[in-house]
């Protein structure tokens, strides 16, 4: 499966590139990622949780890197869901902003995990990626993921619809945090 | 706390809900001293705006006292104890739309942008108490509210003006003003305003302040037209006279130079047949709008004039008079109000006595009587123009 998405962020290409290149930042705005941990200069370990009900893990390596312009990566070893991606950072015509172009490829396997992944991506894959990029833009432009009362766990795409009512959270809900 | 909530189509209910807390570091919590029922709340209550949920707190016009600020709000911008009016669009202050002072098109404040994008092509800003399509933010018809990006939106009131004088800076006064400003008014202009509700009244007052020669108020409620007449505007009752004929008469056959649609999606029409046609289409959801006022404004406007639309539209309309628009060189301008852009200059106009927002208030009720307030406002009982609620 191939997915592409794009957004424009009102920050310079070096800033936008720098935030993405620190791969440990990715779960801040990528809804399905639980954790990305750097294991070397160009290698990392990725854990995706929701909405599978069970974690999916893989190692990845950066295969191409042009500072301020481009990062490409792919999963390595025996990944549950082999995947690869490229993100390009282009100066926008306004001279202030950066166009971010993302292309992802997933190799959806058979078996239980394959079914779960297929179902997950079968629902709204582009929506997922678009929403990830919206949060990326929010974090870079405003310093935070925007949270409303109806969608208090901004990071959790699976919580976006249906939502809780637009009224303040109870203490119980607040204590449960993102799992509420 | 107590809050007025959406409880299904044509039903609001004051309920006990949790107090708001800081969720993001640029939030503030405001203890609300005055809030109002807006005409566009009726579109939510009537069920024409999708994505409302049982329990959603209503209200996007409110003001009060800051009782808590998040760690990301600079102290020179807002402190506990400040008295503030809160604008209805939530704006981040950092995106390209905000940089262009188009705050109601903020690119970051709608967490449900994916839903809004399907409906509108591109998402719009989050709005307090205005459906999940515009973010799912709890509204201000409540004792307290969480205000995101509190360092960007709220206007501090440092003089001793009353709540009633400044409350409408949150929405309807800037909205009416923007409607007139988009008309690029010249001293010789005759400006016609469809709708003599609160926004229409403020559009008329603003047109006068901006120098219009003559301002015409079009409505069917005699009490609203009287209110406009008392403020110096010329009333036209569309239930009693043919609007086009009357407008031609008032403008020497030219038509109004500038036309403002301050009505929007739930317009009524003087002709029973056309009204019935659109009502039926809207009822079976084959069109979301009843655009009588917009059509009439386009058909009536002089060639080369401006039609400015501040009435709320939610979806798609048909029978748009594109021929009149194109062939007669009309300019169509519109937008949800970029409130943050207008608050300070309009506060100064209030201080100087050029605008008197209090003139439209007909009812003041305790928050607990919100349900009754909606009823009399919606059904235009008791000559109701504007309801202010006191939590």
Coordinates of C-alpha atoms in Angstrom, one line a residue:
Chain A
X1 CA 0.0 0.0 0.0
X2 CA 1.3 3.5 -0.9
X3 CA 0.2 6.7 0.9
X4 CA 1.1 10.2 0.2
X5 CA 0.3 13.4 2.1
X6 CA 1.5 17.0 2.3
X7 CA 1.2 20.1 4.4
X8 CA 2.8 23.5 4.7
X9 CA 4.4 24.6 7.9
X10 CA 5.2 28.2 8.7
X11 CA 8.8 27.5 9.8
X12 CA 12.0 27.3 7.8
X13 CA 13.1 24.1 6.1
X14 CA 16.1 23.6 8.5
X15 CA 13.7 23.9 11.5
X16 CA 11.1 21.5 10.1
X17 CA 13.7 19.0 9.0
X18 CA 15.4 19.2 12.3
X19 CA 12.3 18.3 14.2
X20 CA 11.5 15.3 12.0
X21 CA 15.1 14.1 11.9
X22 CA 15.0 13.7 15.7
X23 CA 13.0 10.5 15.2
X24 CA 12.0 10.3 18.9
X25 CA 9.7 13.3 18.2
X26 CA 7.6 11.3 15.7
X27 CA 5.1 9.7 18.3
X28 CA 4.2 13.3 19.4
X29 CA 2.2 13.7 16.2
X30 CA 2.0 10.2 14.6
X31 CA -1.1 8.8 16.2
X32 CA -0.4 5.1 15.8
X33 CA 3.2 5.2 17.0
X34 CA 3.8 4.4 20.7
X35 CA 7.6 5.0 20.6
X36 CA 10.6 5.5 18.4
X37 CA 13.9 4.9 20.0
X38 CA 17.2 5.8 18.4
X39 CA 19.6 2.8 18.4
X40 CA 22.4 4.3 16.4
X41 CA 23.1 7.3 14.2
X42 CA 20.9 6.0 11.4
X43 CA 19.1 3.1 13.0
X44 CA 16.0 3.1 15.3
X45 CA 13.5 0.8 16.9
X46 CA 9.8 1.6 16.3
X47 CA 6.7 0.5 18.3
X48 CA 3.2 1.0 17.0
X49 CA 0.3 0.2 19.5
X50 CA -3.2 1.3 18.8
X51 CA -5.4 0.3 17.3
X52 CA -4.2 -3.3 16.9
X53 CA -4.7 -4.1 20.6
X54 CA -1.2 -5.6 20.4
X55 CA 2.1 -3.9 19.7
X56 CA 3.8 -4.1 16.3
X57 CA 7.5 -3.5 16.4
X58 CA 10.3 -3.2 13.9
X59 CA 13.8 -1.8 13.3
X60 CA 14.4 0.9 10.8
X61 CA 17.4 2.5 9.1
X62 CA 17.8 5.8 7.4
X63 CA 18.8 5.0 3.8
X64 CA 19.1 8.5 2.5
X65 CA 19.6 11.9 4.1
X66 CA 20.1 15.4 2.7
X67 CA 20.1 17.8 5.7
X68 CA 17.2 20.4 5.4
X69 CA 15.8 18.6 2.3
X70 CA 15.1 15.0 2.5
X71 CA 15.0 11.8 4.7
X72 CA 14.3 8.3 3.5
X73 CA 14.0 5.2 5.7
X74 CA 13.0 1.6 5.5
X75 CA 12.3 -1.2 8.0
X76 CA 15.0 -3.8 8.4
X77 CA 15.2 -7.4 9.6
X78 CA 12.1 -9.4 10.2
X79 CA 9.6 -6.6 10.5
X80 CA 5.9 -7.5 11.3
X81 CA 4.8 -4.9 8.7
X82 CA 7.7 -4.1 6.3
X83 CA 7.5 -0.4 5.5
X84 CA 9.5 2.4 3.9
X85 CA 9.0 6.1 3.6
X86 CA 10.4 9.4 2.3
X87 CA 9.8 12.9 3.5
X88 CA 10.8 15.9 1.5
X89 CA 11.1 19.5 2.8
X90 CA 10.7 22.2 0.1
X91 CA 10.8 26.0 0.6
X92 CA 7.3 27.4 0.0
X93 CA 6.8 30.3 -2.4
X94 CA 6.1 32.7 0.5
X95 CA 9.8 32.5 1.5
X96 CA 8.8 31.7 5.1
X97 CA 7.2 28.3 5.1
X98 CA 8.2 24.7 4.3
X99 CA 6.2 22.3 2.2
X100 CA 6.4 18.8 3.7
X101 CA 5.8 15.9 1.3
X102 CA 5.5 12.4 2.8
X103 CA 5.3 9.1 0.9
X104 CA 4.9 5.8 2.7
X105 CA 4.8 2.2 1.6
X106 CA 3.5 -0.7 3.7
X107 CA 3.8 -4.3 2.8
X108 CA 0.8 -5.8 4.5
X109 CA 1.5 -9.4 5.5
X110 CA -0.9 -12.3 6.1
X111 CA -1.8 -13.8 9.5
X112 CA -3.6 -12.1 12.4
X113 CA -1.4 -9.0 12.4
X114 CA -1.8 -8.7 8.6
X115 CA -5.6 -8.8 9.0
X116 CA -5.5 -6.2 11.8
X117 CA -3.2 -3.9 9.8
X118 CA -5.3 -4.3 6.6
X119 CA -8.5 -3.5 8.6
X120 CA -6.8 -0.5 10.2
X121 CA -5.6 0.9 6.9
X122 CA -8.8 -0.1 5.1
X123 CA -10.7 2.3 7.2
X124 CA -9.2 5.7 6.5
X125 CA -5.5 5.5 5.7
X126 CA -5.2 8.9 4.1
X127 CA -7.1 10.5 6.9
X128 CA -4.7 9.0 9.4
X129 CA -1.7 10.3 7.6
X130 CA -3.3 13.7 7.0
X131 CA -4.2 14.0 10.7
X132 CA -0.6 13.1 11.6
X133 CA 0.7 15.9 9.4
X134 CA -1.9 18.3 10.9
X135 CA -0.5 17.5 14.4
X136 CA 3.0 17.9 13.1
X137 CA 2.1 21.4 11.8
X138 CA 0.4 22.2 15.2
X139 CA 3.5 21.2 17.2
X140 CA 5.9 23.2 15.1
X141 CA 3.7 26.3 14.7
X142 CA 2.1 26.4 18.2
X143 CA 4.3 24.3 20.4
X144 CA 1.6 21.8 21.2
X145 CA -1.0 19.4 19.9
X146 CA -4.3 21.2 20.1
X147 CA -6.8 19.5 22.4
X148 CA -10.5 20.2 22.7
X149 CA -13.0 19.0 25.2
X150 CA -14.6 16.7 22.6
X151 CA -11.2 15.5 21.4
X152 CA -9.1 15.8 24.5
X153 CA -6.4 13.3 23.4
X154 CA -5.3 15.2 20.4
X155 CA -2.6 12.5 19.6
X156 CA -5.1 9.7 19.4
X157 CA -6.6 9.5 15.9
X158 CA -8.8 6.6 16.9
X159 CA -10.5 9.0 19.4
X160 CA -11.5 11.5 16.8
X161 CA -14.8 10.0 15.9
X162 CA -17.1 9.3 17.6
X163 CA -16.1 11.7 20.3
X164 CA -17.0 12.4 23.9
X165 CA -19.3 15.3 24.5
X166 CA -17.8 18.8 24.3
X167 CA -17.8 19.4 28.0
X168 CA -14.9 19.3 30.5
X169 CA -13.4 16.0 31.5
X170 CA -14.2 14.5 34.9
X171 CA -11.3 13.9 37.3
X172 CA -11.6 10.2 36.6
X173 CA -11.2 10.8 32.8
X174 CA -8.3 13.1 33.4
X175 CA -6.6 10.6 35.6
X176 CA -7.0 7.9 33.0
X177 CA -5.2 10.1 30.5
X178 CA -5.0 9.0 26.9
X179 CA -6.5 5.7 27.6
X180 CA -9.8 7.1 28.8
Chain B
X1 CA -20.5 23.8 37.4
X2 CA -23.8 24.6 35.7
X3 CA -23.8 24.7 31.9
X4 CA -26.3 24.9 29.0
X5 CA -26.0 21.8 26.9
X6 CA -27.4 20.5 23.6
X7 CA -29.8 17.7 24.4
X8 CA -31.0 16.7 21.0
X9 CA -32.8 18.5 18.2
X10 CA -34.7 21.5 19.4
X11 CA -33.7 20.8 23.0
X12 CA -31.3 22.5 25.3
X13 CA -30.9 21.6 29.0
X14 CA -29.0 23.2 31.9
X15 CA -27.0 20.4 33.5
X16 CA -24.3 19.9 36.1
X17 CA -21.0 19.1 34.4
X18 CA -17.3 18.9 35.6
X19 CA -15.4 22.2 36.0
X20 CA -12.9 22.9 33.2
X21 CA -9.2 22.4 33.8
X22 CA -6.1 23.5 32.0
X23 CA -5.4 20.9 29.2
X24 CA -2.7 22.8 27.2
X25 CA -0.1 25.2 28.5
X26 CA -1.5 28.2 26.6
X27 CA -5.0 27.7 28.2
X28 CA -6.7 30.0 30.6
X29 CA -9.8 29.3 32.7
X30 CA -12.4 32.1 32.8
X31 CA -15.2 32.6 35.3
X32 CA -18.0 33.7 33.1
X33 CA -19.9 36.9 34.2
X34 CA -22.0 37.4 31.0
X35 CA -22.8 35.2 28.0
X36 CA -25.4 35.5 25.2
X37 CA -27.5 33.4 22.9
X38 CA -26.5 34.0 19.3
X39 CA -28.7 33.6 16.2
X40 CA -26.2 31.0 14.9
X41 CA -26.9 28.9 18.1
X42 CA -30.3 28.3 16.6
X43 CA -28.8 26.5 13.6
X44 CA -27.2 24.1 16.1
X45 CA -30.4 23.7 18.1
X46 CA -32.5 23.2 14.9
X47 CA -30.2 20.4 13.8
X48 CA -28.9 22.0 10.6
X49 CA -25.3 21.9 11.6
X50 CA -24.1 18.3 11.8
X51 CA -21.9 16.6 14.4
X52 CA -23.6 17.9 17.6
X53 CA -23.6 15.5 20.5
X54 CA -25.8 15.1 23.5
X55 CA -24.1 17.0 26.3
X56 CA -22.1 19.5 24.2
X57 CA -21.9 22.8 26.1
X58 CA -23.3 25.6 23.9
X59 CA -22.3 29.2 23.6
X60 CA -19.6 31.2 21.8
X61 CA -20.3 34.8 23.1
X62 CA -18.9 35.2 26.6
X63 CA -16.8 37.2 28.9
X64 CA -15.6 37.1 32.5
X65 CA -12.7 37.0 34.9
X66 CA -9.5 35.0 34.4
X67 CA -9.1 32.6 37.4
X68 CA -6.2 30.4 36.2
X69 CA -3.6 30.6 33.4
X70 CA -1.4 27.9 31.9
X71 CA 2.4 28.0 32.1
X72 CA 2.6 29.0 28.4
X73 CA 0.6 32.3 28.8
X74 CA 3.0 35.2 29.2
X75 CA 2.2 37.3 32.4
X76 CA 2.4 40.5 30.4
X77 CA -0.4 39.2 28.2
X78 CA -2.9 37.8 30.7
X79 CA -3.0 37.3 34.5
X80 CA -5.4 35.9 37.0
X81 CA -7.9 38.7 37.9
X82 CA -8.0 40.2 34.4
X83 CA -11.4 41.0 33.0
X84 CA -11.7 39.7 29.4
X85 CA -14.0 39.3 26.4
X86 CA -13.3 36.1 24.5
X87 CA -13.6 36.0 20.7
X88 CA -15.6 33.1 19.3
X89 CA -13.0 31.8 16.8
X90 CA -10.1 30.1 18.5
X91 CA -6.9 31.2 16.8
X92 CA -3.3 30.0 17.3
X93 CA -1.6 33.3 16.2
X94 CA 1.2 31.4 14.4
X95 CA -0.2 29.9 11.1
X96 CA -0.4 31.6 7.7
X97 CA -4.1 32.4 8.2
X98 CA -3.4 34.1 11.6
X99 CA -0.4 35.9 10.1
X100 CA -2.8 37.4 7.5
X101 CA -5.2 38.3 10.3
X102 CA -7.8 35.8 9.0
X103 CA -8.3 34.3 12.4
X104 CA -11.5 32.4 11.7
X105 CA -9.5 30.4 9.1
X106 CA -6.8 29.4 11.6
X107 CA -5.1 26.3 10.4
X108 CA -4.3 24.8 13.7
X109 CA -7.1 25.1 16.2
X110 CA -9.6 22.5 14.9
X111 CA -8.7 19.1 16.2
X112 CA -11.4 17.7 14.0
X113 CA -10.0 19.3 10.8
X114 CA -10.4 16.0 8.9
X115 CA -14.2 16.2 9.4
X116 CA -14.3 19.9 8.5
X117 CA -12.2 19.4 5.4
X118 CA -14.8 16.9 4.0
X119 CA -17.6 19.5 4.5
X120 CA -15.8 22.7 3.4
X121 CA -12.8 21.6 1.2
X122 CA -10.4 23.1 3.7
X123 CA -10.8 23.2 7.5
X124 CA -11.7 26.3 9.5
X125 CA -10.8 27.4 13.0
X126 CA -12.1 25.8 16.2
X127 CA -15.1 27.6 17.6
X128 CA -16.4 27.5 21.2
X129 CA -19.6 25.6 21.6
X130 CA -20.2 25.1 17.9
X131 CA -20.3 21.4 17.0
X132 CA -17.6 18.8 16.6
X133 CA -17.1 20.0 13.0
X134 CA -15.5 23.1 14.4
X135 CA -13.5 21.3 17.0
X136 CA -15.6 20.0 19.8
X137 CA -14.8 22.8 22.1
X138 CA -17.0 23.3 25.2
X139 CA -18.9 26.6 25.0
X140 CA -19.4 29.6 27.2
X141 CA -23.0 29.3 28.3
X142 CA -21.7 28.0 31.6
X143 CA -20.2 29.2 34.8
X144 CA -16.6 28.6 33.7
X145 CA -14.8 28.0 30.4
X146 CA -11.4 26.8 29.2
X147 CA -10.0 29.3 26.7
X148 CA -7.2 27.8 24.5
X149 CA -4.5 30.1 23.1
X150 CA -5.4 32.6 25.8
X151 CA -2.3 34.6 24.9
X152 CA -3.8 35.3 21.4
X153 CA -7.6 35.8 21.6
X154 CA -9.0 37.4 24.8
X155 CA -9.3 41.2 24.9
X156 CA -8.6 42.8 28.3
X157 CA -11.1 45.3 29.5
X158 CA -9.3 47.8 31.6
X159 CA -11.9 50.6 31.8
X160 CA -15.2 50.6 33.8
X161 CA -17.4 49.8 30.8
X162 CA -20.3 47.4 31.8
X163 CA -20.5 43.8 30.6
X164 CA -23.4 44.8 28.4
X165 CA -21.3 47.4 26.6
X166 CA -18.4 45.1 25.7
X167 CA -19.9 41.5 25.7
X168 CA -20.8 41.6 22.0
X169 CA -17.2 42.3 21.0
X170 CA -17.0 38.5 21.3
X171 CA -18.9 38.0 18.0
X172 CA -21.9 40.0 16.8
X173 CA -20.5 43.5 16.9
X174 CA -17.3 42.6 14.9
X175 CA -19.4 40.4 12.7
X176 CA -21.8 43.2 11.8
X177 CA -18.8 45.6 11.4
X178 CA -16.9 43.3 9.1
X179 CA -20.1 42.9 7.0
X180 CA -20.1 46.7 6.5
X181 CA -16.3 46.9 6.1
X182 CA -16.3 44.4 3.3
X183 CA -18.6 46.7 1.4
X184 CA -15.9 49.3 1.0
X185 CA -18.5 52.0 1.8
X186 CA -18.3 55.4 0.0
X187 CA -20.0 58.6 1.2
X188 CA -22.7 58.4 -1.5
X189 CA -23.6 54.7 -0.8
X190 CA -27.0 53.4 0.0
X191 CA -26.5 50.2 2.0
X192 CA -29.3 47.6 2.3
X193 CA -29.1 45.1 5.1
X194 CA -31.2 41.9 5.0
X195 CA -32.1 40.8 8.5
X196 CA -32.7 43.2 11.5
X197 CA -31.6 40.7 14.1
X198 CA -28.6 41.5 16.3
X199 CA -25.9 41.1 13.7
X200 CA -28.0 43.0 11.1
X201 CA -28.5 45.9 13.6
X202 CA -24.8 46.1 14.1
X203 CA -24.1 45.9 10.4
X204 CA -26.5 48.9 9.9
X205 CA -24.9 50.9 12.7
X206 CA -21.4 50.1 11.3
X207 CA -22.4 51.1 7.8
X208 CA -23.5 54.5 9.2
X209 CA -20.3 54.9 11.2
X210 CA -18.3 54.1 8.0
X211 CA -20.1 56.9 6.2
X212 CA -23.0 55.5 4.2
X213 CA -25.5 58.1 3.0
X214 CA -28.5 55.9 3.7
X215 CA -29.0 52.5 5.5
X216 CA -32.0 50.3 4.8
X217 CA -33.3 47.5 7.1
X218 CA -35.1 44.6 5.6
X219 CA -37.1 42.2 7.9
X220 CA -40.6 41.1 8.6
X221 CA -40.8 41.6 12.4
X222 CA -42.3 45.0 13.1
X223 CA -40.5 45.3 16.5
X224 CA -37.1 44.7 14.8
X225 CA -37.8 47.2 12.1
X226 CA -38.9 49.7 14.8
X227 CA -35.6 49.1 16.6
X228 CA -33.7 49.8 13.4
X229 CA -35.8 52.9 12.7
X230 CA -35.1 54.3 16.2
X231 CA -31.4 53.9 15.4
X232 CA -31.9 56.1 12.2
X233 CA -32.3 53.4 9.5
X234 CA -35.0 53.0 6.9
X235 CA -37.4 50.1 7.5
X236 CA -38.7 47.8 4.8
X237 CA -41.1 45.1 5.8
X238 CA -40.9 42.2 3.2
X239 CA -44.3 40.9 4.4
X240 CA -46.0 44.1 3.5
X241 CA -44.2 45.4 0.4
X242 CA -42.3 44.0 -2.6
X243 CA -38.7 44.4 -1.6
X244 CA -37.3 45.0 -5.1
X245 CA -39.8 47.7 -5.9
X246 CA -39.3 49.4 -2.6
X247 CA -35.5 49.3 -2.9
X248 CA -35.7 50.8 -6.5
X249 CA -37.9 53.5 -5.2
X250 CA -35.5 54.3 -2.4
X251 CA -32.5 54.4 -4.7
X252 CA -33.8 56.2 -7.8
X253 CA -34.0 52.9 -9.7
X254 CA -30.3 52.0 -9.3
X255 CA -30.6 49.5 -6.5
X256 CA -28.6 49.6 -3.3
X257 CA -24.9 50.2 -3.9
X258 CA -24.0 47.7 -1.2
X259 CA -26.0 44.8 0.1
X260 CA -25.4 42.8 3.3
X261 CA -26.9 39.4 3.9
X262 CA -27.2 39.2 7.7
X263 CA -29.6 36.3 7.6
X264 CA -28.1 33.0 6.4
X265 CA -29.3 29.5 6.0
X266 CA -32.7 29.7 7.7
X267 CA -34.2 32.6 5.9
X268 CA -37.9 33.1 5.5
X269 CA -39.4 34.6 2.4
X270 CA -42.3 36.9 1.6
X271 CA -43.5 34.6 -1.2
X272 CA -45.2 31.5 0.3
X273 CA -44.4 29.4 -2.7
X274 CA -40.7 29.9 -2.7
X275 CA -40.5 29.6 1.0
X276 CA -42.3 26.3 0.9
X277 CA -40.1 25.0 -1.9
X278 CA -36.9 25.7 0.0
X279 CA -38.3 24.5 3.3
X280 CA -39.3 21.2 1.8
X281 CA -35.9 20.7 0.1
X282 CA -34.2 21.6 3.4
X283 CA -36.4 19.3 5.4
X284 CA -35.6 16.3 3.2
X285 CA -31.9 17.3 3.3
X286 CA -31.6 17.8 -0.4
X287 CA -30.3 21.3 0.3
X288 CA -28.9 22.6 3.5
X289 CA -29.7 26.2 3.0
X290 CA -32.7 28.5 2.4
X291 CA -30.9 31.2 0.6
X292 CA -33.7 33.7 0.0
X293 CA -31.9 36.7 1.4
X294 CA -28.7 36.0 -0.5
X295 CA -30.6 35.6 -3.8
X296 CA -32.6 38.7 -3.2
X297 CA -29.5 40.7 -2.3
X298 CA -27.7 39.6 -5.5
X299 CA -30.8 40.4 -7.7
X300 CA -31.3 43.8 -6.0
X301 CA -27.8 45.1 -5.8
X302 CA -26.8 47.8 -8.4
X303 CA -24.5 46.8 -11.2
X304 CA -20.9 46.8 -10.0
X305 CA -22.0 46.8 -6.3
X306 CA -20.8 44.6 -3.5
X307 CA -22.8 41.8 -1.8
X308 CA -21.4 41.1 1.6
X309 CA -22.4 37.8 3.3
X310 CA -22.2 37.5 7.1
X311 CA -25.3 35.3 7.6
X312 CA -24.2 31.7 8.4
X313 CA -24.3 29.1 5.7
X314 CA -23.4 25.5 6.5
X315 CA -23.4 23.5 3.3
X316 CA -24.7 23.7 -0.2
X317 CA -27.4 25.8 -1.8
X318 CA -29.1 25.7 -5.2
X319 CA -30.5 28.3 -7.5
X320 CA -27.6 30.6 -6.9
X321 CA -28.2 33.6 -9.3
X322 CA -24.8 33.2 -11.0
X323 CA -26.1 35.1 -14.1
X324 CA -26.8 38.3 -12.2
X325 CA -23.6 37.9 -10.3
X326 CA -21.4 37.5 -13.4
X327 CA -23.2 39.7 -15.9
X328 CA -23.6 42.7 -13.6
X329 CA -20.0 42.8 -12.3
X330 CA -21.0 42.1 -8.7
X331 CA -18.4 41.5 -6.0
X332 CA -19.3 38.8 -3.5
X333 CA -17.4 39.0 -0.2
X334 CA -17.9 36.9 2.9
X335 CA -16.3 35.2 5.9
X336 CA -16.8 34.1 9.4
X337 CA -15.7 37.1 11.3
X338 CA -12.0 37.5 12.1
X339 CA -13.0 38.8 15.5
X340 CA -9.5 39.2 16.9
X341 CA -8.7 41.8 14.2
X342 CA -11.6 44.1 15.2
X343 CA -11.9 43.9 19.0
X344 CA -9.5 46.7 19.9
X345 CA -10.7 49.3 17.3
X346 CA -14.3 48.5 18.1
X347 CA -13.7 48.8 21.8
X348 CA -12.3 52.3 21.1
X349 CA -15.4 53.2 19.1
X350 CA -17.6 52.1 22.1
X351 CA -15.5 54.2 24.4
X352 CA -15.9 57.2 22.1
X353 CA -19.7 56.6 22.1
X354 CA -19.8 56.0 18.3
X355 CA -21.4 52.6 18.8
X356 CA -23.9 51.6 21.5
X357 CA -24.1 47.8 21.6
X358 CA -26.5 47.8 24.5
X359 CA -29.4 49.0 22.4
X360 CA -30.2 45.5 21.2
X361 CA -30.5 43.8 24.6
X362 CA -34.2 43.0 25.3
X363 CA -33.8 40.1 27.8
X364 CA -31.4 39.3 30.6
X365 CA -32.0 36.0 32.3
X366 CA -30.1 33.8 34.8
X367 CA -28.1 31.0 33.1
X368 CA -30.5 28.4 34.7
X369 CA -33.2 29.8 32.5
X370 CA -31.3 29.3 29.2
X371 CA -33.9 26.9 27.9
X372 CA -36.6 29.6 28.3
X373 CA -34.2 32.1 26.7
X374 CA -33.7 29.9 23.6
X375 CA -37.4 29.5 23.4
X376 CA -38.3 33.2 23.4
X377 CA -35.4 34.1 21.1
X378 CA -36.1 31.4 18.6
X379 CA -39.8 32.1 18.5
X380 CA -39.4 35.9 18.6
X381 CA -41.7 36.0 21.6
X382 CA -42.0 39.1 23.7
X383 CA -40.3 41.2 21.0
X384 CA -37.1 39.4 21.8
X385 CA -34.0 40.7 20.0
X386 CA -31.0 39.6 22.2
X387 CA -30.8 37.5 25.3
X388 CA -28.0 37.9 27.8
X389 CA -27.5 35.1 30.3
X390 CA -25.9 35.6 33.8
X391 CA -24.2 32.5 35.2

